[in-house]
mmCIF file with all atom_site columns, C-alpha atoms in Angstrom:
data_model
loop_
_atom_site.group_PDB
_atom_site.id
_atom_site.type_symbol
_atom_site.label_atom_id
_atom_site.label_alt_id
_atom_site.label_comp_id
_atom_site.label_asym_id
_atom_site.label_entity_id
_atom_site.label_seq_id
_atom_site.pdbx_PDB_ins_code
_atom_site.Cartn_x
_atom_site.Cartn_y
_atom_site.Cartn_z
_atom_site.occupancy
_atom_site.B_iso_or_equiv
_atom_site.pdbx_formal_charge
_atom_site.auth_seq_id
_atom_site.auth_comp_id
_atom_site.auth_asym_id
_atom_site.auth_atom_id
_atom_site.pdbx_PDB_model_num
ATOM 1   C CA . MET A 1 1   ? -79.729  74.920 -25.160 1.00 0.00 ? 5   MET A CA 1
ATOM 2   C CA . THR A 1 2   ? -78.263  71.595 -26.280 1.00 0.00 ? 6   THR A CA 1
ATOM 3   C CA . ALA A 1 3   ? -79.170  70.421 -29.787 1.00 0.00 ? 7   ALA A CA 1
ATOM 4   C CA . PRO A 1 4   ? -80.757  66.974 -29.965 1.00 0.00 ? 8   PRO A CA 1
ATOM 5   C CA . GLU A 1 5   ? -78.649  64.240 -31.514 1.00 0.00 ? 9   GLU A CA 1
ATOM 6   C CA . GLY A 1 6   ? -79.152  63.455 -35.192 1.00 0.00 ? 10  GLY A CA 1
ATOM 7   C CA . ARG A 1 7   ? -77.750  63.801 -38.664 1.00 0.00 ? 11  ARG A CA 1
ATOM 8   C CA . GLY A 1 8   ? -79.075  67.307 -39.282 1.00 0.00 ? 12  GLY A CA 1
ATOM 9   C CA . ILE A 1 9   ? -76.506  68.976 -37.023 1.00 0.00 ? 13  ILE A CA 1
ATOM 10  C CA . ALA A 1 10  ? -72.863  68.012 -37.215 1.00 0.00 ? 14  ALA A CA 1
ATOM 11  C CA . GLY A 1 11  ? -71.461  66.301 -34.172 1.00 0.00 ? 15  GLY A CA 1
ATOM 12  C CA . PHE A 1 12  ? -74.739  64.788 -32.971 1.00 0.00 ? 16  PHE A CA 1
ATOM 13  C CA . GLU A 1 13  ? -74.716  61.348 -34.555 1.00 0.00 ? 17  GLU A CA 1
ATOM 14  C CA . ASP A 1 14  ? -75.892  58.185 -32.877 1.00 0.00 ? 18  ASP A CA 1
ATOM 15  C CA . SER A 1 15  ? -74.060  55.423 -34.718 1.00 0.00 ? 19  SER A CA 1
ATOM 16  C CA . ASN A 1 16  ? -76.362  52.716 -33.364 1.00 0.00 ? 20  ASN A CA 1
ATOM 17  C CA . THR A 1 17  ? -79.692  53.915 -34.740 1.00 0.00 ? 21  THR A CA 1
ATOM 18  C CA . PHE A 1 18  ? -81.273  55.111 -37.963 1.00 0.00 ? 22  PHE A CA 1
ATOM 19  C CA . ARG A 1 19  ? -84.452  57.185 -37.595 1.00 0.00 ? 23  ARG A CA 1
ATOM 20  C CA . ILE A 1 20  ? -87.148  57.174 -40.271 1.00 0.00 ? 24  ILE A CA 1
ATOM 21  C CA . LEU A 1 21  ? -89.685  59.991 -39.973 1.00 0.00 ? 25  LEU A CA 1
ATOM 22  C CA . HIS A 1 22  ? -92.979  59.811 -41.894 1.00 0.00 ? 26  HIS A CA 1
ATOM 23  C CA . VAL A 1 23  ? -94.695  63.160 -42.435 1.00 0.00 ? 27  VAL A CA 1
ATOM 24  C CA . SER A 1 24  ? -98.207  64.105 -43.557 1.00 0.00 ? 28  SER A CA 1
ATOM 25  C CA . THR A 1 25  ? -100.554 66.947 -42.604 1.00 0.00 ? 29  THR A CA 1
ATOM 26  C CA . GLY A 1 26  ? -102.552 66.044 -39.512 1.00 0.00 ? 30  GLY A CA 1
ATOM 27  C CA . ASN A 1 27  ? -100.607 62.941 -38.419 1.00 0.00 ? 31  ASN A CA 1
ATOM 28  C CA . VAL A 1 28  ? -103.874 61.074 -38.011 1.00 0.00 ? 32  VAL A CA 1
ATOM 29  C CA . CYS A 1 29  ? -104.242 59.268 -41.383 1.00 0.00 ? 33  CYS A CA 1
ATOM 30  C CA . ARG A 1 30  ? -101.419 58.846 -43.881 1.00 0.00 ? 34  ARG A CA 1
ATOM 31  C CA . SER A 1 31  ? -98.333  59.136 -41.701 1.00 0.00 ? 35  SER A CA 1
ATOM 32  C CA . PRO A 1 32  ? -99.686  56.880 -38.908 1.00 0.00 ? 36  PRO A CA 1
ATOM 33  C CA . ILE A 1 33  ? -100.587 54.253 -41.519 1.00 0.00 ? 37  ILE A CA 1
ATOM 34  C CA . THR A 1 34  ? -97.122  54.549 -43.063 1.00 0.00 ? 38  THR A CA 1
ATOM 35  C CA . GLU A 1 35  ? -95.352  54.477 -39.688 1.00 0.00 ? 39  GLU A CA 1
ATOM 36  C CA . ARG A 1 36  ? -97.148  51.366 -38.452 1.00 0.00 ? 40  ARG A CA 1
ATOM 37  C CA . LEU A 1 37  ? -96.933  49.541 -41.798 1.00 0.00 ? 41  LEU A CA 1
ATOM 38  C CA . THR A 1 38  ? -93.179  50.197 -41.848 1.00 0.00 ? 42  THR A CA 1
ATOM 39  C CA . ARG A 1 39  ? -92.817  48.765 -38.349 1.00 0.00 ? 43  ARG A CA 1
ATOM 40  C CA . HIS A 1 40  ? -94.964  45.793 -39.321 1.00 0.00 ? 44  HIS A CA 1
ATOM 41  C CA . ALA A 1 41  ? -92.825  45.129 -42.397 1.00 0.00 ? 45  ALA A CA 1
ATOM 42  C CA . LEU A 1 42  ? -89.628  45.306 -40.340 1.00 0.00 ? 46  LEU A CA 1
ATOM 43  C CA . VAL A 1 43  ? -90.957  42.732 -37.900 1.00 0.00 ? 47  VAL A CA 1
ATOM 44  C CA . ASP A 1 44  ? -92.060  40.538 -40.820 1.00 0.00 ? 48  ASP A CA 1
ATOM 45  C CA . ARG A 1 45  ? -88.602  40.570 -42.347 1.00 0.00 ? 49  ARG A CA 1
ATOM 46  C CA . LEU A 1 46  ? -86.417  40.638 -39.257 1.00 0.00 ? 50  LEU A CA 1
ATOM 47  C CA . GLY A 1 47  ? -88.549  39.198 -36.482 1.00 0.00 ? 51  GLY A CA 1
ATOM 48  C CA . ASP A 1 48  ? -87.298  42.158 -34.478 1.00 0.00 ? 52  ASP A CA 1
ATOM 49  C CA . PRO A 1 49  ? -89.619  44.930 -33.223 1.00 0.00 ? 53  PRO A CA 1
ATOM 50  C CA . LEU A 1 50  ? -86.593  47.242 -32.967 1.00 0.00 ? 54  LEU A CA 1
ATOM 51  C CA . GLY A 1 51  ? -85.811  46.744 -36.654 1.00 0.00 ? 55  GLY A CA 1
ATOM 52  C CA . GLY A 1 52  ? -82.074  46.170 -36.236 1.00 0.00 ? 56  GLY A CA 1
ATOM 53  C CA . GLY A 1 53  ? -81.561  49.750 -35.056 1.00 0.00 ? 57  GLY A CA 1
ATOM 54  C CA . LEU A 1 54  ? -84.176  51.293 -37.359 1.00 0.00 ? 58  LEU A CA 1
ATOM 55  C CA . ILE A 1 55  ? -86.519  53.599 -35.432 1.00 0.00 ? 59  ILE A CA 1
ATOM 56  C CA . VAL A 1 56  ? -89.774  54.549 -37.174 1.00 0.00 ? 60  VAL A CA 1
ATOM 57  C CA . GLU A 1 57  ? -91.767  57.647 -36.186 1.00 0.00 ? 61  GLU A CA 1
ATOM 58  C CA . SER A 1 58  ? -94.235  60.123 -37.668 1.00 0.00 ? 62  SER A CA 1
ATOM 59  C CA . ALA A 1 59  ? -95.457  63.701 -37.319 1.00 0.00 ? 63  ALA A CA 1
ATOM 60  C CA . GLY A 1 60  ? -97.695  66.198 -39.126 1.00 0.00 ? 64  GLY A CA 1
ATOM 61  C CA . THR A 1 61  ? -96.988  69.632 -40.562 1.00 0.00 ? 65  THR A CA 1
ATOM 62  C CA . TRP A 1 62  ? -100.308 70.666 -38.972 1.00 0.00 ? 66  TRP A CA 1
ATOM 63  C CA . GLY A 1 63  ? -100.266 67.747 -36.583 1.00 0.00 ? 67  GLY A CA 1
ATOM 64  C CA . HIS A 1 64  ? -103.127 67.172 -34.163 1.00 0.00 ? 68  HIS A CA 1
ATOM 65  C CA . GLU A 1 65  ? -100.964 67.008 -31.051 1.00 0.00 ? 69  GLU A CA 1
ATOM 66  C CA . GLY A 1 66  ? -102.066 64.221 -28.740 1.00 0.00 ? 70  GLY A CA 1
ATOM 67  C CA . ALA A 1 67  ? -104.857 63.005 -31.026 1.00 0.00 ? 71  ALA A CA 1
ATOM 68  C CA . PRO A 1 68  ? -105.505 59.336 -31.843 1.00 0.00 ? 72  PRO A CA 1
ATOM 69  C CA . MET A 1 69  ? -105.328 58.216 -35.441 1.00 0.00 ? 73  MET A CA 1
ATOM 70  C CA . GLU A 1 70  ? -108.551 58.182 -37.445 1.00 0.00 ? 74  GLU A CA 1
ATOM 71  C CA . ALA A 1 71  ? -110.766 55.150 -36.881 1.00 0.00 ? 75  ALA A CA 1
ATOM 72  C CA . ASN A 1 72  ? -110.609 54.250 -40.575 1.00 0.00 ? 76  ASN A CA 1
ATOM 73  C CA . ALA A 1 73  ? -106.807 54.352 -40.417 1.00 0.00 ? 77  ALA A CA 1
ATOM 74  C CA . GLU A 1 74  ? -106.962 51.832 -37.571 1.00 0.00 ? 78  GLU A CA 1
ATOM 75  C CA . LEU A 1 75  ? -109.196 49.588 -39.690 1.00 0.00 ? 79  LEU A CA 1
ATOM 76  C CA . VAL A 1 76  ? -106.718 49.742 -42.567 1.00 0.00 ? 80  VAL A CA 1
ATOM 77  C CA . LEU A 1 77  ? -103.863 48.734 -40.278 1.00 0.00 ? 81  LEU A CA 1
ATOM 78  C CA . ALA A 1 78  ? -105.961 45.903 -38.866 1.00 0.00 ? 82  ALA A CA 1
ATOM 79  C CA . ASP A 1 79  ? -106.475 44.642 -42.447 1.00 0.00 ? 83  ASP A CA 1
ATOM 80  C CA . PHE A 1 80  ? -102.701 44.224 -42.719 1.00 0.00 ? 84  PHE A CA 1
ATOM 81  C CA . GLY A 1 81  ? -102.336 42.719 -39.263 1.00 0.00 ? 85  GLY A CA 1
ATOM 82  C CA . ALA A 1 82  ? -100.369 45.769 -38.125 1.00 0.00 ? 86  ALA A CA 1
ATOM 83  C CA . ASP A 1 83  ? -100.463 47.176 -34.601 1.00 0.00 ? 87  ASP A CA 1
ATOM 84  C CA . TYR A 1 84  ? -102.393 50.458 -34.329 1.00 0.00 ? 88  TYR A CA 1
ATOM 85  C CA . SER A 1 85  ? -102.534 50.652 -30.533 1.00 0.00 ? 89  SER A CA 1
ATOM 86  C CA . GLY A 1 86  ? -101.091 53.475 -28.471 1.00 0.00 ? 90  GLY A CA 1
ATOM 87  C CA . PHE A 1 87  ? -100.672 55.938 -31.315 1.00 0.00 ? 91  PHE A CA 1
ATOM 88  C CA . VAL A 1 88  ? -100.567 59.649 -30.393 1.00 0.00 ? 92  VAL A CA 1
ATOM 89  C CA . GLY A 1 89  ? -100.457 62.421 -33.005 1.00 0.00 ? 93  GLY A CA 1
ATOM 90  C CA . ARG A 1 90  ? -97.585  64.914 -33.069 1.00 0.00 ? 94  ARG A CA 1
ATOM 91  C CA . GLU A 1 91  ? -96.954  68.294 -34.616 1.00 0.00 ? 95  GLU A CA 1
ATOM 92  C CA . LEU A 1 92  ? -93.756  68.346 -36.662 1.00 0.00 ? 96  LEU A CA 1
ATOM 93  C CA . LEU A 1 93  ? -90.989  70.078 -34.705 1.00 0.00 ? 97  LEU A CA 1
ATOM 94  C CA . ASP A 1 94  ? -87.421  71.036 -35.503 1.00 0.00 ? 98  ASP A CA 1
ATOM 95  C CA . GLU A 1 95  ? -86.122  68.304 -33.219 1.00 0.00 ? 99  GLU A CA 1
ATOM 96  C CA . HIS A 1 96  ? -87.937  65.629 -35.235 1.00 0.00 ? 100 HIS A CA 1
ATOM 97  C CA . VAL A 1 97  ? -86.225  66.744 -38.435 1.00 0.00 ? 101 VAL A CA 1
ATOM 98  C CA . ILE A 1 98  ? -82.847  67.145 -36.731 1.00 0.00 ? 102 ILE A CA 1
ATOM 99  C CA . ARG A 1 99  ? -82.948  63.599 -35.398 1.00 0.00 ? 103 ARG A CA 1
ATOM 100 C CA . ALA A 1 100 ? -84.174  61.974 -38.612 1.00 0.00 ? 104 ALA A CA 1
ATOM 101 C CA . ASP A 1 101 ? -81.812  60.121 -40.936 1.00 0.00 ? 105 ASP A CA 1
ATOM 102 C CA . LEU A 1 102 ? -84.575  59.734 -43.539 1.00 0.00 ? 106 LEU A CA 1
ATOM 103 C CA . VAL A 1 103 ? -87.757  61.780 -43.881 1.00 0.00 ? 107 VAL A CA 1
ATOM 104 C CA . LEU A 1 104 ? -90.504  60.329 -46.099 1.00 0.00 ? 108 LEU A CA 1
ATOM 105 C CA . THR A 1 105 ? -93.454  62.597 -46.809 1.00 0.00 ? 109 THR A CA 1
ATOM 106 C CA . ALA A 1 106 ? -96.897  62.001 -48.264 1.00 0.00 ? 110 ALA A CA 1
ATOM 107 C CA . THR A 1 107 ? -96.661  64.832 -50.814 1.00 0.00 ? 111 THR A CA 1
ATOM 108 C CA . ARG A 1 108 ? -94.249  67.227 -52.471 1.00 0.00 ? 112 ARG A CA 1
ATOM 109 C CA . ASP A 1 109 ? -95.704  70.089 -50.399 1.00 0.00 ? 113 ASP A CA 1
ATOM 110 C CA . HIS A 1 110 ? -94.840  68.226 -47.210 1.00 0.00 ? 114 HIS A CA 1
ATOM 111 C CA . ARG A 1 111 ? -91.355  67.599 -48.559 1.00 0.00 ? 115 ARG A CA 1
ATOM 112 C CA . ALA A 1 112 ? -90.919  71.314 -49.279 1.00 0.00 ? 116 ALA A CA 1
ATOM 113 C CA . GLN A 1 113 ? -92.116  72.225 -45.781 1.00 0.00 ? 117 GLN A CA 1
ATOM 114 C CA . VAL A 1 114 ? -89.643  69.850 -44.148 1.00 0.00 ? 118 VAL A CA 1
ATOM 115 C CA . ILE A 1 115 ? -86.762  71.144 -46.266 1.00 0.00 ? 119 ILE A CA 1
ATOM 116 C CA . SER A 1 116 ? -87.736  74.750 -45.507 1.00 0.00 ? 120 SER A CA 1
ATOM 117 C CA . MET A 1 117 ? -87.154  74.039 -41.812 1.00 0.00 ? 121 MET A CA 1
ATOM 118 C CA . GLY A 1 118 ? -83.434  73.758 -42.547 1.00 0.00 ? 122 GLY A CA 1
ATOM 119 C CA . HIS A 1 119 ? -81.234  71.391 -40.528 1.00 0.00 ? 123 HIS A CA 1
ATOM 120 C CA . SER A 1 120 ? -79.557  70.127 -43.730 1.00 0.00 ? 124 SER A CA 1
ATOM 121 C CA . ALA A 1 121 ? -82.727  68.164 -44.461 1.00 0.00 ? 125 ALA A CA 1
ATOM 122 C CA . GLY A 1 122 ? -82.658  68.402 -48.252 1.00 0.00 ? 126 GLY A CA 1
ATOM 123 C CA . LEU A 1 123 ? -80.508  65.345 -48.969 1.00 0.00 ? 127 LEU A CA 1
ATOM 124 C CA . ARG A 1 124 ? -82.481  63.068 -46.640 1.00 0.00 ? 128 ARG A CA 1
ATOM 125 C CA . THR A 1 125 ? -86.050  64.180 -47.360 1.00 0.00 ? 129 THR A CA 1
ATOM 126 C CA . PHE A 1 126 ? -88.137  62.565 -50.112 1.00 0.00 ? 130 PHE A CA 1
ATOM 127 C CA . THR A 1 127 ? -91.760  61.839 -50.780 1.00 0.00 ? 131 THR A CA 1
ATOM 128 C CA . LEU A 1 128 ? -92.481  58.173 -50.088 1.00 0.00 ? 132 LEU A CA 1
ATOM 129 C CA . LYS A 1 129 ? -93.196  57.380 -53.727 1.00 0.00 ? 133 LYS A CA 1
ATOM 130 C CA . GLU A 1 130 ? -90.158  59.356 -54.903 1.00 0.00 ? 134 GLU A CA 1
ATOM 131 C CA . PHE A 1 131 ? -87.937  57.344 -52.585 1.00 0.00 ? 135 PHE A CA 1
ATOM 132 C CA . THR A 1 132 ? -89.515  54.110 -53.813 1.00 0.00 ? 136 THR A CA 1
ATOM 133 C CA . ARG A 1 133 ? -88.792  55.035 -57.422 1.00 0.00 ? 137 ARG A CA 1
ATOM 134 C CA . LEU A 1 134 ? -85.165  55.872 -56.614 1.00 0.00 ? 138 LEU A CA 1
ATOM 135 C CA . VAL A 1 135 ? -84.653  52.758 -54.499 1.00 0.00 ? 139 VAL A CA 1
ATOM 136 C CA . ARG A 1 136 ? -85.864  50.527 -57.331 1.00 0.00 ? 140 ARG A CA 1
ATOM 137 C CA . ALA A 1 137 ? -83.023  51.900 -59.475 1.00 0.00 ? 141 ALA A CA 1
ATOM 138 C CA . ILE A 1 138 ? -80.283  51.116 -56.925 1.00 0.00 ? 142 ILE A CA 1
ATOM 139 C CA . ASP A 1 139 ? -78.402  47.844 -57.282 1.00 0.00 ? 143 ASP A CA 1
ATOM 140 C CA . PRO A 1 140 ? -78.611  46.205 -53.835 1.00 0.00 ? 144 PRO A CA 1
ATOM 141 C CA . ALA A 1 141 ? -75.184  44.658 -54.439 1.00 0.00 ? 145 ALA A CA 1
ATOM 142 C CA . THR A 1 142 ? -73.700  48.167 -54.131 1.00 0.00 ? 146 THR A CA 1
ATOM 143 C CA . LEU A 1 143 ? -75.039  48.544 -50.580 1.00 0.00 ? 147 LEU A CA 1
ATOM 144 C CA . PRO A 1 144 ? -73.309  47.292 -47.415 1.00 0.00 ? 148 PRO A CA 1
ATOM 145 C CA . ASP A 1 145 ? -74.273  43.788 -46.363 1.00 0.00 ? 149 ASP A CA 1
ATOM 146 C CA . PRO A 1 146 ? -76.259  44.210 -43.126 1.00 0.00 ? 150 PRO A CA 1
ATOM 147 C CA . ARG A 1 147 ? -74.820  40.921 -41.827 1.00 0.00 ? 151 ARG A CA 1
ATOM 148 C CA . ASP A 1 148 ? -71.305  42.373 -42.002 1.00 0.00 ? 152 ASP A CA 1
ATOM 149 C CA . GLU A 1 149 ? -71.719  46.126 -41.486 1.00 0.00 ? 153 GLU A CA 1
ATOM 150 C CA . GLY A 1 150 ? -75.122  46.322 -39.838 1.00 0.00 ? 154 GLY A CA 1
ATOM 151 C CA . MET A 1 151 ? -78.551  47.583 -40.815 1.00 0.00 ? 155 MET A CA 1
ATOM 152 C CA . VAL A 1 152 ? -77.765  51.194 -39.892 1.00 0.00 ? 156 VAL A CA 1
ATOM 153 C CA . GLU A 1 153 ? -74.804  51.476 -42.271 1.00 0.00 ? 157 GLU A CA 1
ATOM 154 C CA . ARG A 1 154 ? -76.841  49.904 -45.063 1.00 0.00 ? 158 ARG A CA 1
ATOM 155 C CA . ALA A 1 155 ? -79.700  52.370 -44.477 1.00 0.00 ? 159 ALA A CA 1
ATOM 156 C CA . ARG A 1 156 ? -77.375  55.369 -44.544 1.00 0.00 ? 160 ARG A CA 1
ATOM 157 C CA . ALA A 1 157 ? -75.766  54.173 -47.765 1.00 0.00 ? 161 ALA A CA 1
ATOM 158 C CA . LEU A 1 158 ? -79.221  53.721 -49.314 1.00 0.00 ? 162 LEU A CA 1
ATOM 159 C CA . VAL A 1 159 ? -80.180  57.338 -48.540 1.00 0.00 ? 163 VAL A CA 1
ATOM 160 C CA . ARG A 1 160 ? -76.928  58.635 -50.018 1.00 0.00 ? 164 ARG A CA 1
ATOM 161 C CA . ALA A 1 161 ? -77.449  56.587 -53.184 1.00 0.00 ? 165 ALA A CA 1
ATOM 162 C CA . ALA A 1 162 ? -81.048  57.778 -53.550 1.00 0.00 ? 166 ALA A CA 1
ATOM 163 C CA . ALA A 1 163 ? -80.040  61.411 -53.103 1.00 0.00 ? 167 ALA A CA 1
ATOM 164 C CA . ALA A 1 164 ? -77.405  61.033 -55.820 1.00 0.00 ? 168 ALA A CA 1
ATOM 165 C CA . LEU A 1 165 ? -80.004  59.681 -58.251 1.00 0.00 ? 169 LEU A CA 1
ATOM 166 C CA . ARG A 1 166 ? -82.693  62.271 -57.595 1.00 0.00 ? 170 ARG A CA 1
ATOM 167 C CA . GLY A 1 167 ? -81.797  64.692 -60.396 1.00 0.00 ? 171 GLY A CA 1
ATOM 168 C CA . TRP A 1 168 ? -81.444  61.872 -62.919 1.00 0.00 ? 172 TRP A CA 1
ATOM 169 C CA . LEU A 1 169 ? -84.551  59.784 -62.340 1.00 0.00 ? 173 LEU A CA 1
ATOM 170 C CA . LEU A 1 170 ? -87.555  62.073 -62.637 1.00 0.00 ? 174 LEU A CA 1
ATOM 171 C CA . ALA A 1 171 ? -91.206  61.334 -61.869 1.00 0.00 ? 175 ALA A CA 1
ATOM 172 C CA . PRO A 1 172 ? -93.253  60.195 -64.894 1.00 0.00 ? 176 PRO A CA 1
ATOM 173 C CA . SER A 1 173 ? -96.015  62.697 -64.038 1.00 0.00 ? 177 SER A CA 1
ATOM 174 C CA . VAL A 1 174 ? -96.748  65.617 -61.731 1.00 0.00 ? 178 VAL A CA 1
ATOM 175 C CA . ASP A 1 175 ? -98.862  63.496 -59.382 1.00 0.00 ? 179 ASP A CA 1
ATOM 176 C CA . ALA A 1 176 ? -96.732  60.345 -59.434 1.00 0.00 ? 180 ALA A CA 1
ATOM 177 C CA . ASP A 1 177 ? -95.041  61.176 -56.127 1.00 0.00 ? 181 ASP A CA 1
ATOM 178 C CA . GLU A 1 178 ? -98.228  62.057 -54.220 1.00 0.00 ? 182 GLU A CA 1
ATOM 179 C CA . VAL A 1 179 ? -100.251 60.066 -51.693 1.00 0.00 ? 183 VAL A CA 1
ATOM 180 C CA . ASN A 1 180 ? -103.703 61.655 -51.523 1.00 0.00 ? 184 ASN A CA 1
ATOM 181 C CA . ASP A 1 181 ? -105.302 62.585 -48.216 1.00 0.00 ? 185 ASP A CA 1
ATOM 182 C CA . PRO A 1 182 ? -108.150 60.230 -47.163 1.00 0.00 ? 186 PRO A CA 1
ATOM 183 C CA . TYR A 1 183 ? -109.211 62.380 -44.206 1.00 0.00 ? 187 TYR A CA 1
ATOM 184 C CA . GLY A 1 184 ? -113.018 62.308 -43.959 1.00 0.00 ? 188 GLY A CA 1
ATOM 185 C CA . ALA A 1 185 ? -113.320 59.773 -46.787 1.00 0.00 ? 189 ALA A CA 1
ATOM 186 C CA . PRO A 1 186 ? -115.139 56.409 -46.585 1.00 0.00 ? 190 PRO A CA 1
ATOM 187 C CA . ILE A 1 187 ? -113.287 53.256 -45.603 1.00 0.00 ? 191 ILE A CA 1
ATOM 188 C CA . THR A 1 188 ? -113.057 52.109 -49.235 1.00 0.00 ? 192 THR A CA 1
ATOM 189 C CA . PHE A 1 189 ? -110.854 55.119 -50.061 1.00 0.00 ? 193 PHE A CA 1
ATOM 190 C CA . PHE A 1 190 ? -108.807 54.623 -46.899 1.00 0.00 ? 194 PHE A CA 1
ATOM 191 C CA . ARG A 1 191 ? -108.186 51.036 -47.953 1.00 0.00 ? 195 ARG A CA 1
ATOM 192 C CA . SER A 1 192 ? -107.052 52.109 -51.418 1.00 0.00 ? 196 SER A CA 1
ATOM 193 C CA . ILE A 1 193 ? -104.614 54.556 -49.829 1.00 0.00 ? 197 ILE A CA 1
ATOM 194 C CA . GLY A 1 194 ? -103.423 51.834 -47.457 1.00 0.00 ? 198 GLY A CA 1
ATOM 195 C CA . ASP A 1 195 ? -102.741 49.525 -50.401 1.00 0.00 ? 199 ASP A CA 1
ATOM 196 C CA . GLU A 1 196 ? -100.917 52.353 -52.186 1.00 0.00 ? 200 GLU A CA 1
ATOM 197 C CA . ILE A 1 197 ? -98.715  53.036 -49.164 1.00 0.00 ? 201 ILE A CA 1
ATOM 198 C CA . ASN A 1 198 ? -98.020  49.351 -48.577 1.00 0.00 ? 202 ASN A CA 1
ATOM 199 C CA . GLN A 1 199 ? -96.962  48.824 -52.195 1.00 0.00 ? 203 GLN A CA 1
ATOM 200 C CA . ALA A 1 200 ? -94.637  51.830 -52.007 1.00 0.00 ? 204 ALA A CA 1
ATOM 201 C CA . LEU A 1 201 ? -93.112  50.644 -48.731 1.00 0.00 ? 205 LEU A CA 1
ATOM 202 C CA . ASP A 1 202 ? -92.357  47.082 -49.822 1.00 0.00 ? 206 ASP A CA 1
ATOM 203 C CA . PRO A 1 203 ? -89.276  47.808 -51.987 1.00 0.00 ? 207 PRO A CA 1
ATOM 204 C CA . VAL A 1 204 ? -88.087  50.428 -49.489 1.00 0.00 ? 208 VAL A CA 1
ATOM 205 C CA . VAL A 1 205 ? -88.092  48.039 -46.534 1.00 0.00 ? 209 VAL A CA 1
ATOM 206 C CA . THR A 1 206 ? -86.530  45.324 -48.673 1.00 0.00 ? 210 THR A CA 1
ATOM 207 C CA . ALA A 1 207 ? -83.719  47.701 -49.679 1.00 0.00 ? 211 ALA A CA 1
ATOM 208 C CA . LEU A 1 208 ? -83.207  48.883 -46.100 1.00 0.00 ? 212 LEU A CA 1
ATOM 209 C CA . THR A 1 209 ? -82.981  45.398 -44.635 1.00 0.00 ? 213 THR A CA 1
ATOM 210 C CA . GLY A 1 210 ? -81.737  43.282 -47.517 1.00 0.00 ? 214 GLY A CA 1
ATOM 211 C CA . VAL A 1 211 ? -84.604  40.890 -46.772 1.00 0.00 ? 215 VAL A CA 1
ATOM 212 C CA . SER A 1 212 ? -87.650  40.347 -49.001 1.00 0.00 ? 216 SER A CA 1
ATOM 213 C CA . ALA A 1 213 ? -91.178  40.049 -47.622 1.00 0.00 ? 217 ALA A CA 1
ATOM 214 C CA . ARG A 1 214 ? -92.229  36.567 -46.544 1.00 0.00 ? 218 ARG A CA 1
ATOM 215 C CA . GLY A 1 215 ? -94.464  34.621 -48.903 1.00 0.00 ? 219 GLY A CA 1
#
């Protein structure tokens, strides 16, 4: 059996791409919203649906394989002008973690589950809000200029810098790094979660690309 390419297993590195994997429980609410908002933000900043080599995916620790995202999640994405079409839920597999350069989870429990799968995932797996907090503390001048070295090299340097800061910059509270599950909740709660995710993503995408959001 040949191992899939990725950063989790030595010798399987694709130098032209950087894979971001968003993880929640069912892969029908939080992680689809985060995946599609990330893609939307990349297009906004770069005008490039391929994100300069950044590939954005999602999966669920108890993923509803083949399921569409929740209707309220689609409405939230529509509010932001993001594309929700064609989404199909996935169960988190070893190959997803192996291929990922950065794993961003909804909660600390999801983070622990990803890390427990092995594949050297510990240094590249964070909760979304944890990664946001760490990214805010990184001086962008210390990162490679994407115009000179490319978006992929900048993204890899960002993950390394965030991992180095993790033990020094702790969460202000137990729940600060959590994104609550809106599954089964009314659209008002879905929208609050969408706003929460979007706010957390903004500095992350800016740090990854070196480009601030328009307007």
